[in-house]
Amino acid sequence: MELTNIRDIRELLGRHGFSFSKGLGQNFIIDPTVCPKIAENGNAAPGWGVLEIGTGIGVLTAELAKRADRVAAVEIDQRLLPILDETLAGFPNIKIYNEDVMKCDLAKLIETEFSGLNVAVCANLPYYITSPVIMLLLESGLPLGSITVMVQKEAAQRLCAEVGSRDSGAITVAVNYYGTARKLFNVPRGCFMPSPNVDSAVIRIDPDPSGQLPSEEERFFFRVVRGGFSQRRKTAANALSSQLGIGKEPVYAALRTLGLPESARLESLTLDELKAFSRKLLVTA
Ligand code: SAM
């Protein structure tokens, strides 16, 4: 059976009485070139264990298992399990967890499945939880060598933007705080079944803990970033006083020590400026 062949997929799904769930973001890859490319760019290789989020009928799962030592995949939809039993029958190195990734104990999963291996994440993420999943992975402190994920094209642009640029948002700051992100390639909507209303792109995030702040400073940094970016058009002083109740004078003082005007908006600051700004503010506010 060819997992990217439309006729084979229809026959398989029909036989199992499966219908796509829009709510679970079920758009399965039917272009045969996409999954091998994700696997090859996503560290699916000897010496690696790969965590997949959302298997669908297993088209990416199989490509990962051909290349990596071990694959553990978290899939929420129980209806896919008998289908996966069939499509992945030839791969002894795959384990499926029928769970919601947002509630799954990923640290335990990694410890159980990938002992002695480097760990990568590869996934065609369901659109409705792209940001929460990426934040969960970044904030988790899990030992992840890389995170290679397909997301909506616009989300890719935001995730891979430069901090301080027009496309940048709070999630851009978070991604750059925890590592570096780059776009690998675009995937047009016609590569999926059913075809979504948007195009996609594959990005890769390489986590790098070296830039992380001590925990108290880190908590305050993200409060400042969330507060400041939730009202992007306002100046830093206006946004932070209305969102976090911080006085305008300490904000002006922190901006002045960085050589920035009192009218500065947080969205125009670089990552280093944001860190220095929040550190100053923490001691004065
Ligand atoms: N990897 C497959 C592919 O590329 O064809 C399927 C990708 S599809 C975009 C997303 C998959 O994630 C679906 O199989 C869906 O059931 C699953 N999913 C949705 N929400 C999930 C959640 N909270 N936890 C785990 N899996 C989830």
mmCIF file of N, CA and C in Angstrom, residues 3-11 13 18 20 25-31 57 124 189-196:
data_model
loop_
_atom_site.group_PDB
_atom_site.id
_atom_site.type_symbol
_atom_site.label_atom_id
_atom_site.label_comp_id
_atom_site.label_asym_id
_atom_site.label_seq_id
_atom_site.Cartn_x
_atom_site.Cartn_y
_atom_site.Cartn_z
ATOM 1 N N LEU A 3 1.172 5.054 0.918
ATOM 2 C CA LEU A 3 0.469 5.973 1.830
ATOM 3 C C LEU A 3 0.282 7.383 1.278
ATOM 4 N N THR A 4 0.829 7.626 0.083
ATOM 5 C CA THR A 4 0.568 8.926 -0.546
ATOM 6 C C THR A 4 -0.284 8.763 -1.807
ATOM 7 N N ASN A 5 -0.756 7.539 -2.044
ATOM 8 C CA ASN A 5 -1.586 7.299 -3.231
ATOM 9 C C ASN A 5 -3.060 7.511 -2.865
ATOM 10 N N ILE A 6 -3.692 8.463 -3.566
ATOM 11 C CA ILE A 6 -5.057 8.849 -3.176
ATOM 12 C C ILE A 6 -6.016 7.656 -3.219
ATOM 13 N N ARG A 7 -5.873 6.827 -4.237
ATOM 14 C CA ARG A 7 -6.788 5.684 -4.350
ATOM 15 C C ARG A 7 -6.581 4.714 -3.172
ATOM 16 N N ASP A 8 -5.313 4.449 -2.841
ATOM 17 C CA ASP A 8 -5.009 3.558 -1.700
ATOM 18 C C ASP A 8 -5.539 4.144 -0.388
ATOM 19 N N ILE A 9 -5.382 5.465 -0.230
ATOM 20 C CA ILE A 9 -5.831 6.098 1.027
ATOM 21 C C ILE A 9 -7.351 5.999 1.143
ATOM 22 N N ARG A 10 -8.034 6.305 0.027
ATOM 23 C CA ARG A 10 -9.514 6.238 0.053
ATOM 24 C C ARG A 10 -9.983 4.823 0.390
ATOM 25 N N GLU A 11 -9.311 3.846 -0.201
ATOM 26 C CA GLU A 11 -9.699 2.438 0.044
ATOM 27 C C GLU A 11 -9.478 2.094 1.520
ATOM 28 N N LEU A 13 -9.204 4.192 4.183
ATOM 29 C CA LEU A 13 -10.088 4.929 5.088
ATOM 30 C C LEU A 13 -11.528 4.421 4.986
ATOM 31 N N PHE A 18 -13.467 5.552 8.279
ATOM 32 C CA PHE A 18 -12.870 6.769 8.861
ATOM 33 C C PHE A 18 -13.303 8.008 8.090
ATOM 34 N N PHE A 20 -12.593 12.372 8.062
ATOM 35 C CA PHE A 20 -11.649 13.367 8.584
ATOM 36 C C PHE A 20 -12.311 14.269 9.624
ATOM 37 N N GLY A 25 -7.682 19.087 13.016
ATOM 38 C CA GLY A 25 -6.678 19.545 12.043
ATOM 39 C C GLY A 25 -6.168 18.418 11.159
ATOM 40 N N GLN A 26 -7.082 17.515 10.774
ATOM 41 C CA GLN A 26 -6.633 16.342 10.007
ATOM 42 C C GLN A 26 -6.532 16.624 8.508
ATOM 43 N N ASN A 27 -5.364 17.069 8.097
ATOM 44 C CA ASN A 27 -5.033 17.222 6.679
ATOM 45 C C ASN A 27 -3.790 16.371 6.451
ATOM 46 N N PHE A 28 -3.961 15.261 5.760
ATOM 47 C CA PHE A 28 -2.871 14.296 5.641
ATOM 48 C C PHE A 28 -2.035 14.573 4.389
ATOM 49 N N ILE A 29 -0.748 14.330 4.486
ATOM 50 C CA ILE A 29 0.164 14.593 3.368
ATOM 51 C C ILE A 29 -0.015 13.527 2.284
ATOM 52 N N ILE A 30 -0.210 13.990 1.039
ATOM 53 C CA ILE A 30 -0.329 13.032 -0.077
ATOM 54 C C ILE A 30 0.739 13.253 -1.150
ATOM 55 N N ASP A 31 1.642 14.211 -0.910
ATOM 56 C CA ASP A 31 2.732 14.419 -1.869
ATOM 57 C C ASP A 31 3.913 13.549 -1.428
ATOM 58 N N ILE A 57 -2.400 8.759 9.112
ATOM 59 C CA ILE A 57 -2.351 7.339 8.756
ATOM 60 C C ILE A 57 -0.914 6.805 8.769
ATOM 61 N N ASN A 124 3.882 17.136 11.351
ATOM 62 C CA ASN A 124 2.991 17.996 10.583
ATOM 63 C C ASN A 124 1.921 18.395 11.588
ATOM 64 N N ARG A 189 -1.000 23.938 -0.610
ATOM 65 C CA ARG A 189 -2.195 23.274 -0.062
ATOM 66 C C ARG A 189 -2.574 21.994 -0.807
ATOM 67 N N GLY A 190 -2.205 21.902 -2.089
ATOM 68 C CA GLY A 190 -2.552 20.728 -2.889
ATOM 69 C C GLY A 190 -1.812 19.472 -2.461
ATOM 70 N N CYS A 191 -0.851 19.598 -1.558
ATOM 71 C CA CYS A 191 -0.088 18.424 -1.094
ATOM 72 C C CYS A 191 -0.804 17.671 0.015
ATOM 73 N N PHE A 192 -2.048 18.121 0.362
ATOM 74 C CA PHE A 192 -2.754 17.515 1.497
ATOM 75 C C PHE A 192 -4.111 16.967 1.080
ATOM 76 N N MET A 193 -4.588 16.010 1.872
ATOM 77 C CA MET A 193 -5.940 15.497 1.706
ATOM 78 C C MET A 193 -6.620 15.478 3.081
ATOM 79 N N PRO A 194 -7.763 16.135 3.237
ATOM 80 C CA PRO A 194 -8.342 17.097 2.305
ATOM 81 C C PRO A 194 -7.452 18.340 2.218
ATOM 82 N N SER A 195 -7.613 19.084 1.119
ATOM 83 C CA SER A 195 -6.782 20.255 0.904
ATOM 84 C C SER A 195 -7.267 21.410 1.785
ATOM 85 N N PRO A 196 -6.376 21.987 2.618
ATOM 86 C CA PRO A 196 -6.808 23.099 3.486
ATOM 87 C C PRO A 196 -6.922 24.413 2.684
#
